[in-house]
GROMACS .gro file of C-alpha atoms in nm:
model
  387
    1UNK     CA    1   2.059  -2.170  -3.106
    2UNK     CA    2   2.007  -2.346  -2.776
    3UNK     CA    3   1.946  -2.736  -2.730
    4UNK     CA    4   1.629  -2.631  -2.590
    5UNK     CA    5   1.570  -2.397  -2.832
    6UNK     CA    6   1.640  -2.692  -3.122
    7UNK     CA    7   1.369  -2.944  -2.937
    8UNK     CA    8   1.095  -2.649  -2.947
    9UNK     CA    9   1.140  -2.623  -3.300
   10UNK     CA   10   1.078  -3.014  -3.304
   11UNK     CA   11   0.790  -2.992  -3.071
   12UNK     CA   12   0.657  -2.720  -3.330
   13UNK     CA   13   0.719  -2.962  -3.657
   14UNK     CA   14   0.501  -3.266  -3.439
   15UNK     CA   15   0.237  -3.019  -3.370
   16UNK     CA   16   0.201  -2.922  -3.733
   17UNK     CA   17   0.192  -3.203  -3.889
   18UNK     CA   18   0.157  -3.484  -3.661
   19UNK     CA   19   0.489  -3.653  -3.627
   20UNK     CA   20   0.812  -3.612  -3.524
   21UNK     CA   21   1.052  -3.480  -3.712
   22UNK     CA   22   1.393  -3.700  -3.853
   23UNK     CA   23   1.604  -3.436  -3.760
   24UNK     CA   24   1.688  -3.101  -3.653
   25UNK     CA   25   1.956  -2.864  -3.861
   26UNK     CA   26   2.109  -2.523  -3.752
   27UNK     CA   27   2.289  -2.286  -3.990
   28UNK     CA   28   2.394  -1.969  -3.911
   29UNK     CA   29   2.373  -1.586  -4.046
   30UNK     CA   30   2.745  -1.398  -4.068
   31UNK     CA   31   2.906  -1.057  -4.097
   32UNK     CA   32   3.162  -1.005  -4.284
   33UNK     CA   33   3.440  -0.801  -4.145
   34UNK     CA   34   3.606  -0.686  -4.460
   35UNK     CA   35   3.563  -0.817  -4.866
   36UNK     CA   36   3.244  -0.635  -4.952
   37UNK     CA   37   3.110  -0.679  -5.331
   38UNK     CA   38   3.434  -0.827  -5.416
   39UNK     CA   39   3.206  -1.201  -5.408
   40UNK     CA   40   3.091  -1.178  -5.771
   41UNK     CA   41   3.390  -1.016  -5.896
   42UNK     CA   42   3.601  -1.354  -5.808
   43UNK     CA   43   3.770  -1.145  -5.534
   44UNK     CA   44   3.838  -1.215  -5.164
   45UNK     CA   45   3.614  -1.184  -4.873
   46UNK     CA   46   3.647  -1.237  -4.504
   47UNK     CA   47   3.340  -1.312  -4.318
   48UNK     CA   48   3.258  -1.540  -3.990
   49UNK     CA   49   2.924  -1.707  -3.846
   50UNK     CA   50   2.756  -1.570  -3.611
   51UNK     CA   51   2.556  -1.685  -3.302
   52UNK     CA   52   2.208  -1.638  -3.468
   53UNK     CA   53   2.105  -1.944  -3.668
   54UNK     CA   54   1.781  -2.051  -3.839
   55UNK     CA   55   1.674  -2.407  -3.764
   56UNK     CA   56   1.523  -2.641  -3.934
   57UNK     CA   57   1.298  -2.956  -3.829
   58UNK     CA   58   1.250  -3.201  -4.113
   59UNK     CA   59   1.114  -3.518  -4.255
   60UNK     CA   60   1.173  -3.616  -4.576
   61UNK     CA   61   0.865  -3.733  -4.843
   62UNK     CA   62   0.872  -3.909  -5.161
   63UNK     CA   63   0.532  -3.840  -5.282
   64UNK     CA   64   0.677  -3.538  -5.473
   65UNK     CA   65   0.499  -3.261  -5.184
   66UNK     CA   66   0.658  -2.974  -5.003
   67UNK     CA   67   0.511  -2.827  -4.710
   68UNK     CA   68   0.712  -2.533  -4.539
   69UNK     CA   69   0.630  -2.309  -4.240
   70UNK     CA   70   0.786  -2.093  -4.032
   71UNK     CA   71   0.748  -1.988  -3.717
   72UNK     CA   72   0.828  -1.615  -3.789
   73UNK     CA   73   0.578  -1.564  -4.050
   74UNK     CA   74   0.215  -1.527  -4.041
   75UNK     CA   75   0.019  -1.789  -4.234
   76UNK     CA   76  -0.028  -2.174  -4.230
   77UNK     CA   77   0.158  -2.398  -4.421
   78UNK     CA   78   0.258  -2.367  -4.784
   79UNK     CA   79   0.210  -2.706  -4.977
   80UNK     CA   80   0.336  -2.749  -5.286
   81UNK     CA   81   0.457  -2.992  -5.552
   82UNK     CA   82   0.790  -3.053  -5.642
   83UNK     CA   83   0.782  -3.096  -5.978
   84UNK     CA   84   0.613  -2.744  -6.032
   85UNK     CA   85   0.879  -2.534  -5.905
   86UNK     CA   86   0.944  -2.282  -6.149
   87UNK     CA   87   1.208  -1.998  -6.109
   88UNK     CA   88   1.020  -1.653  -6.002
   89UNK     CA   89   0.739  -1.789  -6.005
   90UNK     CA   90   0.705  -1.728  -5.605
   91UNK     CA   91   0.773  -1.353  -5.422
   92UNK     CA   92   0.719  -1.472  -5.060
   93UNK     CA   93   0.993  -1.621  -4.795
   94UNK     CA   94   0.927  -1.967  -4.938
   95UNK     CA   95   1.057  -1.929  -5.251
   96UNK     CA   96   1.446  -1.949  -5.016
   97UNK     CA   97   1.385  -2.334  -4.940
   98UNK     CA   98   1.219  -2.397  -5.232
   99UNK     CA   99   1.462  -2.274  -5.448
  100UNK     CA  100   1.685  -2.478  -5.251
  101UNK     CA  101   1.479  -2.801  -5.350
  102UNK     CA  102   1.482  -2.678  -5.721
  103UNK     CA  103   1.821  -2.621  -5.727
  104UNK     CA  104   1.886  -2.975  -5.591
  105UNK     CA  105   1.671  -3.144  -5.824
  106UNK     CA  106   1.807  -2.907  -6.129
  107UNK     CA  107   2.136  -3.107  -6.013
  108UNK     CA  108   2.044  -3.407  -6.080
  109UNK     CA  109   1.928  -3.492  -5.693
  110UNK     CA  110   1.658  -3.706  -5.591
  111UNK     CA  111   1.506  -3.473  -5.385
  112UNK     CA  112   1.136  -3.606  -5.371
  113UNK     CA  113   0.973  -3.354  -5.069
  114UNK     CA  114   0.943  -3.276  -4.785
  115UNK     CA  115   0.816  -3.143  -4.443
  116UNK     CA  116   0.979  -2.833  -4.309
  117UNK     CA  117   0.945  -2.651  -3.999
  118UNK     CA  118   1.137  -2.319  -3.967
  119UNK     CA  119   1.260  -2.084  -3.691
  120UNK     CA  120   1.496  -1.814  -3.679
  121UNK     CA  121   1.720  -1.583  -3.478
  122UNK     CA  122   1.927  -1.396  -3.773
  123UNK     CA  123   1.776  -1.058  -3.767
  124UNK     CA  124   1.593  -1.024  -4.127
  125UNK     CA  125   1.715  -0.739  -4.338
  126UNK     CA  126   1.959  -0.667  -4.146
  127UNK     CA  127   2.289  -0.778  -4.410
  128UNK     CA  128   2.384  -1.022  -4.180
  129UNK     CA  129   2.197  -1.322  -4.457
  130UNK     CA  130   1.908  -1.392  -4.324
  131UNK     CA  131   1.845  -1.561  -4.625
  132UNK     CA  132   2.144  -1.787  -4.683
  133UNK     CA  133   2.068  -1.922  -4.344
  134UNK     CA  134   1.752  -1.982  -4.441
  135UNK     CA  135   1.912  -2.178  -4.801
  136UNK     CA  136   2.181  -2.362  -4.651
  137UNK     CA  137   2.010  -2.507  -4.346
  138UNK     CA  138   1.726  -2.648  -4.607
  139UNK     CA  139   1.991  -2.787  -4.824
  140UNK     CA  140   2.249  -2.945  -4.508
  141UNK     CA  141   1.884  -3.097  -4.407
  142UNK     CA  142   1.855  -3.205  -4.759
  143UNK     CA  143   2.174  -3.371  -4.816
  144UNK     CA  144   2.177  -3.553  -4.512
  145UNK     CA  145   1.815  -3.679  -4.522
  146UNK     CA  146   1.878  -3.808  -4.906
  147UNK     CA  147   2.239  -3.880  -4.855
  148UNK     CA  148   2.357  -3.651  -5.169
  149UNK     CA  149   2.685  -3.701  -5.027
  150UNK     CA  150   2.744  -3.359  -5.105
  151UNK     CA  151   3.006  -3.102  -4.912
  152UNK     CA  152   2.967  -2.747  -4.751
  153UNK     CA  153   3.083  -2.592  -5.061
  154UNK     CA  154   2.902  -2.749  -5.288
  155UNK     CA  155   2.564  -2.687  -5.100
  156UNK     CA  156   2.650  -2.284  -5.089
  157UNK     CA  157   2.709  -2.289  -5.452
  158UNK     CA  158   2.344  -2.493  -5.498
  159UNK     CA  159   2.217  -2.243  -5.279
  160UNK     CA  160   2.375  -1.928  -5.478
  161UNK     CA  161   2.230  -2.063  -5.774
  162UNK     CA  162   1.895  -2.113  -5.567
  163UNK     CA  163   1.918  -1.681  -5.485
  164UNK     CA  164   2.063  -1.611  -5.800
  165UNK     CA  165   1.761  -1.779  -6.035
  166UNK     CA  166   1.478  -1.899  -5.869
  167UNK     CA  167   1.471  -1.591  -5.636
  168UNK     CA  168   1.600  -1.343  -5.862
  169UNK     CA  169   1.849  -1.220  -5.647
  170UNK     CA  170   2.219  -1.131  -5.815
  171UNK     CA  171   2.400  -1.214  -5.500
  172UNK     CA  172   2.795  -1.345  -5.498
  173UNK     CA  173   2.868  -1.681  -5.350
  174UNK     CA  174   2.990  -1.547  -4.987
  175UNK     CA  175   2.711  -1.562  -4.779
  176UNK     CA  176   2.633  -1.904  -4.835
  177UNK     CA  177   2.985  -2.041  -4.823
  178UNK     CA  178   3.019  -1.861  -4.477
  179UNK     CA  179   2.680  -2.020  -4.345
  180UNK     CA  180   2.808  -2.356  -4.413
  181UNK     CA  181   3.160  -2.355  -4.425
  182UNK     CA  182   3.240  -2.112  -4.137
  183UNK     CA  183   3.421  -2.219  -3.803
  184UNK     CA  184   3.345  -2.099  -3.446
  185UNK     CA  185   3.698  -1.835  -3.302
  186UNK     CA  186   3.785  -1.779  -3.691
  187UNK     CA  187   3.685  -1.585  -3.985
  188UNK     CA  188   3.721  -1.717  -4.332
  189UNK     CA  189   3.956  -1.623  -4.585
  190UNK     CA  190   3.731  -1.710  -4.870
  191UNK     CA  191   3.882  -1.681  -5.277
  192UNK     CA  192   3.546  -1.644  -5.427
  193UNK     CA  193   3.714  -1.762  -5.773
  194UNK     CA  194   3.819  -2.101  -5.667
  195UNK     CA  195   3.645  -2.169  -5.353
  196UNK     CA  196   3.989  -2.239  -5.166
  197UNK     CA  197   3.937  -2.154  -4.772
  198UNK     CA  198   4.136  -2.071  -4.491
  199UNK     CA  199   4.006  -2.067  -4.136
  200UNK     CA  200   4.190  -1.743  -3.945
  201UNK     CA  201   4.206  -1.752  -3.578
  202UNK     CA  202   3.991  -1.466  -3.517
  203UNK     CA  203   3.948  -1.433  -3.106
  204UNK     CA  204   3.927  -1.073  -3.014
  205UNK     CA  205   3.838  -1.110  -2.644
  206UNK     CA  206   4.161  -1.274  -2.573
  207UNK     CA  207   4.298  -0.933  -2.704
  208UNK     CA  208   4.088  -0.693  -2.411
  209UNK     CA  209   3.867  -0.606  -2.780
  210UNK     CA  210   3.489  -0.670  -2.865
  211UNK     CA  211   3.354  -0.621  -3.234
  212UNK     CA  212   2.981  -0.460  -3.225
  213UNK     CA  213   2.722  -0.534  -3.499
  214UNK     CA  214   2.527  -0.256  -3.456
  215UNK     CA  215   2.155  -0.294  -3.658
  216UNK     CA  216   2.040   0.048  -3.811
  217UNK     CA  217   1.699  -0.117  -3.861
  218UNK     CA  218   1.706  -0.013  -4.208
  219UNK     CA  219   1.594  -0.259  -4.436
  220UNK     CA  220   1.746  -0.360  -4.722
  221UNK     CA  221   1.691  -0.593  -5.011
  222UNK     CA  222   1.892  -0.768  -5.274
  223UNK     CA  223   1.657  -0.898  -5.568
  224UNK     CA  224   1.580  -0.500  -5.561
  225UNK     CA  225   1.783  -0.271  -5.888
  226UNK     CA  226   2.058  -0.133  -5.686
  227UNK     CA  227   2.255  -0.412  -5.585
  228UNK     CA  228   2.179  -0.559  -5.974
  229UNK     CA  229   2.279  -0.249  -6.102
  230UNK     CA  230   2.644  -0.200  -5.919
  231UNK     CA  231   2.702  -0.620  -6.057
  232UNK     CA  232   2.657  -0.481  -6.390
  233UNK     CA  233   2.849  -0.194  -6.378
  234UNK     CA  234   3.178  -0.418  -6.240
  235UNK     CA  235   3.091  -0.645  -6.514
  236UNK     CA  236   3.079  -0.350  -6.774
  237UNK     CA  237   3.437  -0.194  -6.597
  238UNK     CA  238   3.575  -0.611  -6.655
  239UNK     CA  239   3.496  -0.644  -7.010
  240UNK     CA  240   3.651  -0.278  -7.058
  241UNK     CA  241   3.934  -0.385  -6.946
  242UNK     CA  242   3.966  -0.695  -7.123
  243UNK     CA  243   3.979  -0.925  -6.819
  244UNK     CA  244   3.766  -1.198  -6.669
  245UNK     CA  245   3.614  -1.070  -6.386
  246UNK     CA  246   3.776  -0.754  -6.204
  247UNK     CA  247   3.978  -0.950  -5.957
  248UNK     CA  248   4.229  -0.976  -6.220
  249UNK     CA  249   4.337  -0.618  -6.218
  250UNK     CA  250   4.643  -0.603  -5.955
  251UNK     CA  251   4.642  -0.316  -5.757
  252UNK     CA  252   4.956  -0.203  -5.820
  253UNK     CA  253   4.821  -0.123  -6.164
  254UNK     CA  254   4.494   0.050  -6.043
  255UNK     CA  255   4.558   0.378  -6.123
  256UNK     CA  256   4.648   0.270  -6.561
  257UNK     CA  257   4.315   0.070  -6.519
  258UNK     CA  258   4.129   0.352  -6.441
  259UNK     CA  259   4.296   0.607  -6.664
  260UNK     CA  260   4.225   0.394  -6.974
  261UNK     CA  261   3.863   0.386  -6.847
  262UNK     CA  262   3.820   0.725  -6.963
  263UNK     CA  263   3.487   0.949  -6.928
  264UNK     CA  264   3.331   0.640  -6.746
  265UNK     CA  265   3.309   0.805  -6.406
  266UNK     CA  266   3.076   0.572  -6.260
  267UNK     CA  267   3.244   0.261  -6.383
  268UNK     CA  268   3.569   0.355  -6.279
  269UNK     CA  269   3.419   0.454  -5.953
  270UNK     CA  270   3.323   0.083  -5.898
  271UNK     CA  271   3.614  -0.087  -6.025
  272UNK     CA  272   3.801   0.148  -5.784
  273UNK     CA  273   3.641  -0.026  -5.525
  274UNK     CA  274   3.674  -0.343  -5.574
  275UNK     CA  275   4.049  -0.336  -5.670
  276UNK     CA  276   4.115  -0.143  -5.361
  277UNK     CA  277   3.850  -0.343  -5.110
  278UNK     CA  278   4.077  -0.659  -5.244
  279UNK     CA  279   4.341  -0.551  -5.129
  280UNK     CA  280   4.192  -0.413  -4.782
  281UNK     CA  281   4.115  -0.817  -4.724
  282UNK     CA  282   4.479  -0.931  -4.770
  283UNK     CA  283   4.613  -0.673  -4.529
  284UNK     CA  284   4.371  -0.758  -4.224
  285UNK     CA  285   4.431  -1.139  -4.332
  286UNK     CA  286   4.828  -1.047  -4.285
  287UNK     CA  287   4.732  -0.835  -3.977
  288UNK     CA  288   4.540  -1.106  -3.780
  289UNK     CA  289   4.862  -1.367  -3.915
  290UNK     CA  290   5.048  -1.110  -3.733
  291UNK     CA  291   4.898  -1.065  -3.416
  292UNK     CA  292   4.787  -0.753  -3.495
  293UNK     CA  293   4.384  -0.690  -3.457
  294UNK     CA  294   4.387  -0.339  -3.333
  295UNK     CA  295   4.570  -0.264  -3.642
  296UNK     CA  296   4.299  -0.366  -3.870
  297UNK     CA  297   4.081  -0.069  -3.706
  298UNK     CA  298   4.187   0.165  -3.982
  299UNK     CA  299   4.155  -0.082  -4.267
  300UNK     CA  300   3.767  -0.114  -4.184
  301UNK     CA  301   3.718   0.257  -4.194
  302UNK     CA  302   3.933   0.280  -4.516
  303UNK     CA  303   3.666   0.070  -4.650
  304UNK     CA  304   3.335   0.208  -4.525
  305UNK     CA  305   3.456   0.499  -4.722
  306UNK     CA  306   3.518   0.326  -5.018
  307UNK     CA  307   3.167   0.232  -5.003
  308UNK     CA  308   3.034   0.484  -4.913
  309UNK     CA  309   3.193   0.750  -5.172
  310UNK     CA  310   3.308   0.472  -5.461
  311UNK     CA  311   3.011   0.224  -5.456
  312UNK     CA  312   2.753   0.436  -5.279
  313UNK     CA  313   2.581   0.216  -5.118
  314UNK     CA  314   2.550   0.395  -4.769
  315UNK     CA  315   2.266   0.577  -4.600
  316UNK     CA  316   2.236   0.831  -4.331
  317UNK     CA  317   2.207   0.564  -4.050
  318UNK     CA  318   2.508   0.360  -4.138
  319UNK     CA  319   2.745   0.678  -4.166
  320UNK     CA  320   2.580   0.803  -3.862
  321UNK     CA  321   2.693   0.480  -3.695
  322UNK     CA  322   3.040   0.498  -3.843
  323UNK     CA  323   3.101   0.871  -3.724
  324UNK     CA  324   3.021   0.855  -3.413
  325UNK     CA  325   3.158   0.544  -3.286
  326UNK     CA  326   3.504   0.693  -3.414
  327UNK     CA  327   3.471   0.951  -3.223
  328UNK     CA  328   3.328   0.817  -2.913
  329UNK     CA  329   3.685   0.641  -2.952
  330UNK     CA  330   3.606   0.292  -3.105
  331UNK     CA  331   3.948   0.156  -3.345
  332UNK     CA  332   3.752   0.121  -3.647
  333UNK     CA  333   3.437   0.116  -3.800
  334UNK     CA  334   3.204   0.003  -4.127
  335UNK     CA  335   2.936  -0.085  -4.291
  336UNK     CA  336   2.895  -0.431  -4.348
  337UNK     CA  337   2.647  -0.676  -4.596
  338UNK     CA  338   2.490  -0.556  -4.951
  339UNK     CA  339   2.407  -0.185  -4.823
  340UNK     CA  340   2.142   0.080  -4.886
  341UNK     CA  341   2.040  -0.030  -4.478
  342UNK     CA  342   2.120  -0.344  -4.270
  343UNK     CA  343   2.457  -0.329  -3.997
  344UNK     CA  344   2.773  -0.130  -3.924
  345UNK     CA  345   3.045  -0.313  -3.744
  346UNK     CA  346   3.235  -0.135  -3.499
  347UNK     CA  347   3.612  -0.241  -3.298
  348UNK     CA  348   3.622  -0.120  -2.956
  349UNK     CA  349   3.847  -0.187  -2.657
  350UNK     CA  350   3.625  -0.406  -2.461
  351UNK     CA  351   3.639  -0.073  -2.176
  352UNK     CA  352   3.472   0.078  -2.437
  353UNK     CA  353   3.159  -0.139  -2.544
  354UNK     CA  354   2.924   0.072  -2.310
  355UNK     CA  355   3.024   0.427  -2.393
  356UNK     CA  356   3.034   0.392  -2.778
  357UNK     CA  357   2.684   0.191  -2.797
  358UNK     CA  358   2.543   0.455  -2.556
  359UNK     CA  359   2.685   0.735  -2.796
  360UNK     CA  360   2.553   0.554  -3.109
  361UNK     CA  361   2.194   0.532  -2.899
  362UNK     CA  362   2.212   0.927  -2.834
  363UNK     CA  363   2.316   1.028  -3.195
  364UNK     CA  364   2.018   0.845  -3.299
  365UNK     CA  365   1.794   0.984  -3.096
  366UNK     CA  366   1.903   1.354  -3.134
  367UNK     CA  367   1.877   1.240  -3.572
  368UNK     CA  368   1.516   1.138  -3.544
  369UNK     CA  369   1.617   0.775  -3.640
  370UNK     CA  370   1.446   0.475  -3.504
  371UNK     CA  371   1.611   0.301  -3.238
  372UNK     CA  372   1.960   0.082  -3.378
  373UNK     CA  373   2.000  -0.261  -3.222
  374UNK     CA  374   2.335  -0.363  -3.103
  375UNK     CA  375   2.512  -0.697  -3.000
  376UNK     CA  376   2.870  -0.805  -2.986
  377UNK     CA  377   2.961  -1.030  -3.275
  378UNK     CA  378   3.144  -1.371  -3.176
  379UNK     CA  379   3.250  -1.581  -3.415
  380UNK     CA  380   3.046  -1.914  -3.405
  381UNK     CA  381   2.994  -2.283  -3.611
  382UNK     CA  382   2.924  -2.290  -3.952
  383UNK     CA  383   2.589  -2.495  -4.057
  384UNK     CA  384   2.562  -2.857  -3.853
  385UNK     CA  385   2.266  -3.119  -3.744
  386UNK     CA  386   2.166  -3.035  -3.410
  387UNK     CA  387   1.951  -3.370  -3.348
   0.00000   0.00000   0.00000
């Protein structure tokens, strides 16, 4: 999100409500290049920020009223108090900073309203969190505006708890953490159990290679049953194997984990995931360490099948994706974000960029699907105050 870009936003805030705002926040969507569902079962992840950000203009109130627009949704602005925010008690796009606001308050933070102007560039439904954007540059606004004092991962895990129970939405703690925590040329090795972080140099131009997000324009959503329903089926396969959460099953004993799950084909199917997608994080963390990126090509595709055959969470568009960029020649491929829609990522050699997204474009085409949308994926700054 542009300088420019940042003062139209704060242009837009004076026009709507007739002063200028106190500042101007940016935080940014994120793929994640390998860790999927392992978030909320206290596994690892590996995701980095992207370029697209949504920005906020704000000025803080303290007559306990919140008024929120955005400039990507039809409608005026939504005023409301404070005090009545009530967990799903709102199924529009303002229950994300709200939430954030409740969850703040629910704290113990003197959050007493606010004006909010909103604009954003992170594709929407896409699985690259849209939504966490949306949360954590509310919140980063928030905390700096009341002084809460509070750090990056502290606001994602206000902000999960905003998705999780105001929205309704079972998501993990990833997207969040990566939206605020994330650094520009690295991904983030992220334990989802303890929070503990470590920034991985993660510059693939410097290697001749480009990493494609490519959008299937599928839409997906998370407060909707199948997301909910794969959460509760890892936490059925945890407490059936007597552990915590199902990070705690090594994969070296995978294969005894699954046996003693019996007849429970669908559990075991999920738990086989996980385990196994765990592990998939640690060896591209120890391939990047290594100065190995191309290597990591095979890893990704090892886990789009997991996905798509363990978890199934896949659709036509994304395996279409997959498929074809392999064999238009690209080093790896997968889906990335919650599933059922959203964005594949694809590794090319950067000689390659054109011919793979014009093969993608054809196999589309000749399938009857609507047009995908693809852009290279640089890793960019985590959430920050832009004015």
């Amino acid at each position: 999100m542009s300088v420019d870009t940042a003062a139209e936003v704060a242009q837009r805030f004076t026009r709507l409500y007739g002063s200028e705002p106190e500042g101007v926040w940016a935080a940014p969507g994120r793929v994640n290049l390998i860790g999927e569902h392992t978030d909320y079962n206290d596994g690892f992840v590996m995701p980095f920020a992207l370029p697209h950000t949504a920005v906020a203009a704000v000025t803080p109130r303290t007559d306990g009223v919140l008024r929120l627009h955005s400039a990507d949704v039809e409608g005026g602005v939504a005023e409301l108090r404070v005090a009545d925010l009530t967990p799903e008690s709102d199924r529009n796009w303002t229950a994300y900073p709200s939430g954030v606001v409740w969850a703040l308050r629910e704290a113990g933070h003197e959050v007493t309203g606010a004006d909010i102007h909103l604009a954003s560039t992170v594709p929407a439904g896409a699985g690259l969190s849209s939504s966490a954007a949306l949360e954590v540059v509310v919140a980063l606004a928030l905390n700096d505006l009341f002084g809460l004092g509070l750090r990056g991962w502290q606001l994602a895990r206000l902000c999960q708890r905003a998705e999780n129970v105001y929205v309704g939405a079972p998501v993990g703690i990833m997207d969040q953490t990566a939206s605020a925590c994330c650094e520009a040329g690295h991904a983030l090795f992220l334990d989802t159990r303890d929070l503990s972080q470590r920034q991985v140099p993660f510059d693939l131009a410097a290697e001749g290679l480009r990493l494609l997000v490519v959008d299937t324009q599928v839409k997906h959503s998370h407060s909707e049953g199948e997301y909910g329903k794969r959460r509760a089926g890892c936490e059925q396969g945890a407490a059936l194997l007597g552990v915590n959460a199902l990070r705690d099953i090594p994969y070296e004993e995978l294969d005894a984990a699954l046996e003693r799950l019996g007849d429970e084909a669908e559990v075991r199917r999920l738990v086989r995931h996980v385990v196994t997608e765990d592990q998939r994080v640690e060896r591209v963390v120890a391939l990047l360490a290594a100065g190995e990126p191309r290597a990591i090509g095979p890893v990704l595709v090892e886990g789009h099948v997991s996905l798509r055959d363990d978890f199934r969470i896949s659709c036509p568009e994304l395996d279409l994706v997959v498929d074809t960029a392999l064999e238009s020649g690209a080093l790896g491929a997968r889906m990335t974000g919650g599933g059922f829609g959203g964005s594949a990522i694809v590794l090319v050699e950067a000689a390659d960029v054109e011919a793979v997204g014009k093969a993608v474009e054809t196999a589309f085409a000749a399938a009857g699907f609507t047009a995908p949308r693809t852009f290279e994926a640089v890793p960019a700054a985590g959430a920050r105050r832009l004015a």
